[in-house]
mmCIF file of C-alpha atoms and ligand atoms in Angstrom:
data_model
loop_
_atom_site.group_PDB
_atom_site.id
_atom_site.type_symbol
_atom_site.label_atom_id
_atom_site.label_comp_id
_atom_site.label_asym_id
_atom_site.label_seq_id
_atom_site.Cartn_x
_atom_site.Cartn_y
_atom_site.Cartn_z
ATOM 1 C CA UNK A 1 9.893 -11.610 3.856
ATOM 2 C CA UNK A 2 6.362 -12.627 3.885
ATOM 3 C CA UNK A 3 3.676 -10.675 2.099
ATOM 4 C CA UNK A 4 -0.384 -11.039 2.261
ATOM 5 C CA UNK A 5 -2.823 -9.139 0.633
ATOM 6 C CA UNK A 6 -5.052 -8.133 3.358
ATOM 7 C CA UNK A 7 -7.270 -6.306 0.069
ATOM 8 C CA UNK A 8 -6.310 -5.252 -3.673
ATOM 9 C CA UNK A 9 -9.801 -3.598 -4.975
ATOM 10 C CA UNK A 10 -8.857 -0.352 -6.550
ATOM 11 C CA UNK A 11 -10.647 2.810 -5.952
ATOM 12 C CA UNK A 12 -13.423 1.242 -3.735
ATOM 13 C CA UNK A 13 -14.245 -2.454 -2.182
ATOM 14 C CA UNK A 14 -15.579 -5.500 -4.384
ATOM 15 C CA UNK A 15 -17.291 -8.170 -3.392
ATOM 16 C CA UNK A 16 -14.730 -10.003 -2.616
ATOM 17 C CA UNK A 17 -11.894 -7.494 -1.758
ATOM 18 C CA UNK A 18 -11.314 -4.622 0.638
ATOM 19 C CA UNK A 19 -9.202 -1.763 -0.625
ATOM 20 C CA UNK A 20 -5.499 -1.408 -0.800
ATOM 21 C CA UNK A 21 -3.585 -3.223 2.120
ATOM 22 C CA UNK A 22 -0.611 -5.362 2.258
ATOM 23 C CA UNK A 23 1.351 -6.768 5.197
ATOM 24 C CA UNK A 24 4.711 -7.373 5.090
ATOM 25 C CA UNK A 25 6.208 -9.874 8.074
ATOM 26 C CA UNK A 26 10.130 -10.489 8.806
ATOM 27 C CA UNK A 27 11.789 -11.179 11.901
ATOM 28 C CA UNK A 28 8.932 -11.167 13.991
ATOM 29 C CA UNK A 29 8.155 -7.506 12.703
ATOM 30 C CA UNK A 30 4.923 -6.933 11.126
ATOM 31 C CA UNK A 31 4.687 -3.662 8.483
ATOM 32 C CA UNK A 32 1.292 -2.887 6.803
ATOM 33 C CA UNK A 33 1.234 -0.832 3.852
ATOM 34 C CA UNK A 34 -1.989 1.409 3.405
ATOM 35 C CA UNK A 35 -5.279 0.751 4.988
ATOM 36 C CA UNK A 36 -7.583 1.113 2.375
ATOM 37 C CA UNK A 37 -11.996 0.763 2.777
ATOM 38 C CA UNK A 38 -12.497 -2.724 4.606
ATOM 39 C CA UNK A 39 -9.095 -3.667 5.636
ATOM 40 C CA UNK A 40 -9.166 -3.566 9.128
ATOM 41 C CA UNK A 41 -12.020 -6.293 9.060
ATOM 42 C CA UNK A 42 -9.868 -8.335 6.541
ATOM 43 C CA UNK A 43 -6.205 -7.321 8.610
ATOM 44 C CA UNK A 44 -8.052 -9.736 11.363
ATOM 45 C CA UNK A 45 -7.612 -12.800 9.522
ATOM 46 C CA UNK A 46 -3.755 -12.671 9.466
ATOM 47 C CA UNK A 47 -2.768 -11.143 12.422
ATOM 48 C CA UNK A 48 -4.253 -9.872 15.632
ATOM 49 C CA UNK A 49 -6.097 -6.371 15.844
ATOM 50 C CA UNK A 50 -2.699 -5.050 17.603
ATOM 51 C CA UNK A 51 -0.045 -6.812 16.457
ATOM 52 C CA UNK A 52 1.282 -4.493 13.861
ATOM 53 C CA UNK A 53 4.241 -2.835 14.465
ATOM 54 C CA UNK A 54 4.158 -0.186 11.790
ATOM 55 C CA UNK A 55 2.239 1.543 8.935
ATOM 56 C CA UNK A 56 3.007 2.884 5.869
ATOM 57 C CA UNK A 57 0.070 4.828 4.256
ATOM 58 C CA UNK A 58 1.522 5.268 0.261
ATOM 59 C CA UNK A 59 -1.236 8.459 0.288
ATOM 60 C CA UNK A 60 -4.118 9.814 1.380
ATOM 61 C CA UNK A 61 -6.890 8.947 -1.336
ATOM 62 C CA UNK A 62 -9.693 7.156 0.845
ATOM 63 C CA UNK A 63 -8.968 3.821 -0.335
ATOM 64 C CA UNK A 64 -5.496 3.378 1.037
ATOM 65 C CA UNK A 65 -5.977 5.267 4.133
ATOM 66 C CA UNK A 66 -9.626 5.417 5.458
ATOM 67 C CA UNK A 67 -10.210 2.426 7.402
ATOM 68 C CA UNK A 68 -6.799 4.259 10.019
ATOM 69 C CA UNK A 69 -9.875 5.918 11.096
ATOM 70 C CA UNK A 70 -11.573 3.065 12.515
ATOM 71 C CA UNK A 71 -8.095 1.368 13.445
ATOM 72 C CA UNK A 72 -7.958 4.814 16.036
ATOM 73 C CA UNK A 73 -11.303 3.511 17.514
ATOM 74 C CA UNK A 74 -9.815 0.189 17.998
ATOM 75 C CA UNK A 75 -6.384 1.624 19.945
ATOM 76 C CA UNK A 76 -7.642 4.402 21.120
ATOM 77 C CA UNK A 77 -10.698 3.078 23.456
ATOM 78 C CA UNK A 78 -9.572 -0.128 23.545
ATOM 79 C CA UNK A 79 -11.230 -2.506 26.074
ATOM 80 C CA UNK A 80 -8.635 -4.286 27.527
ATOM 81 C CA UNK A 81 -5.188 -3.606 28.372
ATOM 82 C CA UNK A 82 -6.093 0.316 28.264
ATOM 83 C CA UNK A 83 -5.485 2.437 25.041
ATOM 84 C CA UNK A 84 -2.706 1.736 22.969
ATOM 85 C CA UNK A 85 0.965 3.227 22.672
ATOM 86 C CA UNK A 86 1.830 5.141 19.914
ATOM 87 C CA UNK A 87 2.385 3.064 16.838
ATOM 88 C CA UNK A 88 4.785 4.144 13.863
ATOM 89 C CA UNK A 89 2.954 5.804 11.397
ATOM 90 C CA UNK A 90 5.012 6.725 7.969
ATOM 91 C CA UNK A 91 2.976 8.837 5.357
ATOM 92 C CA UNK A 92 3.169 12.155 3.270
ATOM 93 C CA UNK A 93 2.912 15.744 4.840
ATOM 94 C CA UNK A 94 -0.085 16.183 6.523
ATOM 95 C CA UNK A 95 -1.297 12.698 7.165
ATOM 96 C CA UNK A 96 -2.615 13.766 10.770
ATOM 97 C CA UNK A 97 -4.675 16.146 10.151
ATOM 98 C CA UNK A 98 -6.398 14.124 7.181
ATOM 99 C CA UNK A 99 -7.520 11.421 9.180
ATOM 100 C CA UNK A 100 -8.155 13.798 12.393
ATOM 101 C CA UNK A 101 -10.708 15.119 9.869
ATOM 102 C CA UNK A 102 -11.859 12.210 8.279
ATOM 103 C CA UNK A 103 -12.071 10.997 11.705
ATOM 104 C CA UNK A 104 -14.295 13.703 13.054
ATOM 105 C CA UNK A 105 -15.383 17.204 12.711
ATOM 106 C CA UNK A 106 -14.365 18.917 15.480
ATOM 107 C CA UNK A 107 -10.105 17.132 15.396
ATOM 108 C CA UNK A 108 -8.330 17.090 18.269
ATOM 109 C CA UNK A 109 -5.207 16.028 16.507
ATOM 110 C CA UNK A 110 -4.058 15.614 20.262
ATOM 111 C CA UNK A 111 -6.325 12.279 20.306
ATOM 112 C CA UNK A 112 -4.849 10.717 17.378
ATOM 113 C CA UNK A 113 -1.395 11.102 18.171
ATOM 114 C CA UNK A 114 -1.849 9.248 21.447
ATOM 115 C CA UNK A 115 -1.792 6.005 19.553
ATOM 116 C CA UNK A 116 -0.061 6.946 16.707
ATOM 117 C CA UNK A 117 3.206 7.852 16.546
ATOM 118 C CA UNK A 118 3.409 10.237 12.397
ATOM 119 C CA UNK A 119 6.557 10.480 10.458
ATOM 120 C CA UNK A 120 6.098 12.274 7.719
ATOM 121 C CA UNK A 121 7.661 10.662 4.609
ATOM 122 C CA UNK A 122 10.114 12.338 1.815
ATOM 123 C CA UNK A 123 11.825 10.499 -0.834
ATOM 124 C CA UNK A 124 14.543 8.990 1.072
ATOM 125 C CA UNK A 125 16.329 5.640 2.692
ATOM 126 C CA UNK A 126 15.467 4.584 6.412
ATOM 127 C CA UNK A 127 15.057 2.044 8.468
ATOM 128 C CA UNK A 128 11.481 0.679 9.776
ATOM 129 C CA UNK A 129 11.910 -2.312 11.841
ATOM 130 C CA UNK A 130 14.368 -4.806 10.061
ATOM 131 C CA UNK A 131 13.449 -3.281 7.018
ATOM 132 C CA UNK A 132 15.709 -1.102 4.771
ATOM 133 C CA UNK A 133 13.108 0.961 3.111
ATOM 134 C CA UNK A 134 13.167 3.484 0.160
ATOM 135 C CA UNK A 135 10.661 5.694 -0.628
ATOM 136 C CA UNK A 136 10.069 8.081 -3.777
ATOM 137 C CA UNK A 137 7.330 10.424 -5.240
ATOM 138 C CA UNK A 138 5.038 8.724 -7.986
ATOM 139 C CA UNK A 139 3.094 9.997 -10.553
ATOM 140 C CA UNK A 140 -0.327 10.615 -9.216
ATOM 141 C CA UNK A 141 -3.060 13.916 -8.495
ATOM 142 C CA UNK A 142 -1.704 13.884 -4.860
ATOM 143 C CA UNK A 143 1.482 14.051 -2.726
ATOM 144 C CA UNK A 144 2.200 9.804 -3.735
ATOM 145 C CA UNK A 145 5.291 7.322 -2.558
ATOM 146 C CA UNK A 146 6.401 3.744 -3.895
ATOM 147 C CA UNK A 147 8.103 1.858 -2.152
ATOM 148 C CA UNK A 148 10.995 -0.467 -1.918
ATOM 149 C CA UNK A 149 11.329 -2.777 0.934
ATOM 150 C CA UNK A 150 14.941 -4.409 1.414
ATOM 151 C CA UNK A 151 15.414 -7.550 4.123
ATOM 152 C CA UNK A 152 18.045 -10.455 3.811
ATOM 153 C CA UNK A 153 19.105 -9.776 0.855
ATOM 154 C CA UNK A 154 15.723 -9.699 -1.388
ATOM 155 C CA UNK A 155 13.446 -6.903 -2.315
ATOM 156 C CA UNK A 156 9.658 -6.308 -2.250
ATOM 157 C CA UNK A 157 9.028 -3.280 -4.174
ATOM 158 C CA UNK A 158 5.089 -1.671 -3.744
ATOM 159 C CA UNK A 159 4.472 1.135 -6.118
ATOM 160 C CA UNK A 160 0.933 2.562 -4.846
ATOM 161 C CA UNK A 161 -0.878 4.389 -7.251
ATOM 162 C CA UNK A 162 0.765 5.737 -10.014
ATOM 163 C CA UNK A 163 1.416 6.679 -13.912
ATOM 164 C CA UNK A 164 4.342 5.806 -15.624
ATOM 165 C CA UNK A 165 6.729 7.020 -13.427
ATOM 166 C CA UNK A 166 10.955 6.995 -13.894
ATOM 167 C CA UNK A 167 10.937 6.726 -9.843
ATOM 168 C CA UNK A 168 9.031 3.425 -10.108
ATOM 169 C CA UNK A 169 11.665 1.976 -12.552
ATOM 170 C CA UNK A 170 14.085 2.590 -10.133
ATOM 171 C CA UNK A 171 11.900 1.382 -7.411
ATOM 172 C CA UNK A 172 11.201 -1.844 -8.972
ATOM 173 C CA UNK A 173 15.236 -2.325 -10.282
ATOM 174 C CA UNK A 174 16.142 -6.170 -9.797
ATOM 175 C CA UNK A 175 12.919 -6.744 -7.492
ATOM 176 C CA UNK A 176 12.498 -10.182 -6.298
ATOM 177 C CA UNK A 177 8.555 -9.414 -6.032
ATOM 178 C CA UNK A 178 7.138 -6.424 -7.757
ATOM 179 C CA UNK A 179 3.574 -5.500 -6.557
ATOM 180 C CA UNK A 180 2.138 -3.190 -9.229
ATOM 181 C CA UNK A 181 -1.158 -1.352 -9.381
ATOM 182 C CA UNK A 182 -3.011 -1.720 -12.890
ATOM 183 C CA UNK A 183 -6.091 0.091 -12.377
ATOM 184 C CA UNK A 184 -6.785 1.218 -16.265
ATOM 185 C CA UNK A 185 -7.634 -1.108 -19.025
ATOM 186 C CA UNK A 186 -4.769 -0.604 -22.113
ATOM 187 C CA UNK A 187 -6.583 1.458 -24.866
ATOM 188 C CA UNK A 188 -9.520 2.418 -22.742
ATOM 189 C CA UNK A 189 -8.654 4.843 -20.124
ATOM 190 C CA UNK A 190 -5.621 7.297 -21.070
ATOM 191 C CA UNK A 191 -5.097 9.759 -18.078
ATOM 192 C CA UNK A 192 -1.547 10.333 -17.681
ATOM 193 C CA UNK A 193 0.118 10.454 -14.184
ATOM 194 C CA UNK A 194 -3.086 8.787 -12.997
ATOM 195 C CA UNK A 195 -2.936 4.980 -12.921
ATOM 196 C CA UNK A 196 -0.971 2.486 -15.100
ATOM 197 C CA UNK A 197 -2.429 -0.430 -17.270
ATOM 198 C CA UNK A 198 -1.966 -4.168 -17.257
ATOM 199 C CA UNK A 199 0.404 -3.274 -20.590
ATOM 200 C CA UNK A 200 2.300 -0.309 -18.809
ATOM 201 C CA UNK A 201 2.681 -2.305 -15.759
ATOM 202 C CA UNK A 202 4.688 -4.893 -17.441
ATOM 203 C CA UNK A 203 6.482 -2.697 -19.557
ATOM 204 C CA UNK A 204 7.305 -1.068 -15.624
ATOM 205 C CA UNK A 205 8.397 -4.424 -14.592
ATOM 206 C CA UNK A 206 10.703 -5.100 -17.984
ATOM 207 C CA UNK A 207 12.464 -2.120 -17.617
ATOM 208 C CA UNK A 208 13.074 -2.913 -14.094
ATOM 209 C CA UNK A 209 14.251 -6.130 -14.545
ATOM 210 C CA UNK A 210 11.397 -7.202 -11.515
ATOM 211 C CA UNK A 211 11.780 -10.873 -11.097
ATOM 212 C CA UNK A 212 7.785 -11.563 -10.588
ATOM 213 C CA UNK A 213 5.029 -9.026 -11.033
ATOM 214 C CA UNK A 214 1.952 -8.745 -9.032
ATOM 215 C CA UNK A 215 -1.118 -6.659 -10.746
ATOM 216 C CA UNK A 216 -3.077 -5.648 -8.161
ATOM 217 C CA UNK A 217 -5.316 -2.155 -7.648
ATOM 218 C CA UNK A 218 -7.750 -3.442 -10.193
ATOM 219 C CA UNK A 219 -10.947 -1.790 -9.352
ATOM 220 C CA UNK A 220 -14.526 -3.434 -9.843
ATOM 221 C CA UNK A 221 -15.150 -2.306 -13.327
ATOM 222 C CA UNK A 222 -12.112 -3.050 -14.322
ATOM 223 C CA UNK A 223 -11.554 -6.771 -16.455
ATOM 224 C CA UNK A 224 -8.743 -8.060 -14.350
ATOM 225 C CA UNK A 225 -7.752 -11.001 -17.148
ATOM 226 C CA UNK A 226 -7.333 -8.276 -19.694
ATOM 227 C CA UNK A 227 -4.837 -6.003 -17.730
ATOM 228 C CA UNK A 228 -3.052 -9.674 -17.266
ATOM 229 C CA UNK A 229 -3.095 -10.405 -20.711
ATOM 230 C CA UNK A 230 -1.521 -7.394 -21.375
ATOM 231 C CA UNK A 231 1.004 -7.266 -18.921
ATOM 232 C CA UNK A 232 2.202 -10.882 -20.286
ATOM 233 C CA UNK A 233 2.324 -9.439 -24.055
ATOM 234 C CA UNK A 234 5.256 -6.833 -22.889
ATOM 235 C CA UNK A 235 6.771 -8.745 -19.898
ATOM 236 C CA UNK A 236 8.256 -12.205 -20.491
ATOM 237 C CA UNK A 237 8.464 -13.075 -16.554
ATOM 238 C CA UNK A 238 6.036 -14.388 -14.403
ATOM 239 C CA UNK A 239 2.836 -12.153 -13.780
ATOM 240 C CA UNK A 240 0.095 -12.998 -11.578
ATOM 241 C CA UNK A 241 -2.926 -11.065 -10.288
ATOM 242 C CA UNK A 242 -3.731 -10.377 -6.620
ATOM 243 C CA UNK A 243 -6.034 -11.776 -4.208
ATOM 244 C CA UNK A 244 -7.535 -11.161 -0.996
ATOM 245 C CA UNK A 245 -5.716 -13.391 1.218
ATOM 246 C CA UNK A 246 -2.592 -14.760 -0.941
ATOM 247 C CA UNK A 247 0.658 -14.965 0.698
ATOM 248 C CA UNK A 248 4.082 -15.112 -1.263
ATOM 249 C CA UNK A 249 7.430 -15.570 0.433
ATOM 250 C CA UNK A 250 10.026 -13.413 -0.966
HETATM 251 ZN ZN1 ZN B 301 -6.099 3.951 -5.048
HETATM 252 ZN ZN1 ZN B 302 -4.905 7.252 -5.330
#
């Protein structure tokens, strides 16, 4: 598997990042997980406006999902080649009508399911492309999945945005990549089932035995070398922090 951060700015865009979107390439296959503020610009640089063959939406705070809005411009009144087919859309109950909304005020839900196809996601295991996938409910304000990605025998595990959570434990078990939000700064913020921090992060990834942890979700305000700091203090294997644009073959 090959994964690129399309953006990793939590809660809203930096500078440098758009929001929350990964894609995840194998086989040819091309699975994008959320579509946060800005990535649809960024998307652009790594793959072509309609080559993706699926999308996972982890839930439906703006910054992971917004920017599916604009992506229904793009395939639904699209130039050449006519509009789009329907493409795979995974996400929790009610995902249509959110971005029908967001979309516009008057929804025609009709519209948006002309070029998207919406399966509504439960805690289970199914297939999306050549990917074994398993999903389960995090800790966060809204309906919220990680996920667990399985392909040739290795395992991406994405835990979108969530407090300590026994789910993402399991999610993360044995992961050969573990991408991990860290949002909160360790002894500054203390919301539980909110966001983790760089500390509780690592501590996810040690009790998952995760082979490599990723910190990403870091919003603007947030010191990004402290959250790594403390992920390192609790987690003895190799942690790194997300960036718009890095790859890493898994
Ligand atoms: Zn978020
Ligand atoms: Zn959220």
């Amino acid at each position: 598997m090959k994964l690129t951060v399309v953006g990793c700015s939590g809660s809203f865009p930096s500078a440098e990042s758009a929001c929350s979107s990964y894609l995840v390439e194998a086989d040819g296959f091309r699975l994008l997980l959320d579509m946060g503020n800005g990535a649809l610009g960024e998307l652009q640089r790594h793959c072509g406006l309609y080559d993706l063959d699926a999308i996972f939406l982890s839930h439906l705070h703006a910054d992971h999902c917004i920017d599916m809005c604009a992506y229904f411009v793009a395939r639904y009144y699209r130039h050449e080649g006519g509009r789009c087919a329907p493409l795979p859309v995974y996400g929790p109950e009610g995902t249509e009508h959110r971005l029908t909304t967001a979309y516009a005020d008057t929804p025609t839900a009709s519209s948006m399911s002309e070029v998207f196809d919406f399966h509504t996601v439960k805690p289970s295991t199914f297939e999306i492309g050549p990917f074994l996938v398993h999903t389960e409910r995090v800790a966060h304000p809204v309906e919220a999945y990680g996920i667990r990605i399985e392909h040739g025998g290795r395992t991406l595990t994405y835990s979108g945005d969530t407090g300590v959570s026994p789910a993402l434990d399991d999610l993360a078990r044995d992961a050969d990549l573990f991408l991990c939000e860290a949002a909160f700064t360790h002894g500054k913020e203390n919301i539980p089932d909110l966001h983790l921090n760089g500390r509780e992060a690592g501590e996810t990834a040690a009790r998952a035995g995760a082979r490599r942890l990723i910190l990403t979700h870091i919003p603007p305000w947030t010191d990004p070398q402290i959250n790594l700091t403390d992920a390192r203090e609790v987690y003895a294997g190799s942690v790194g922090l997300a960036a718009p644009g890095a790859t890493y073959v898994i």
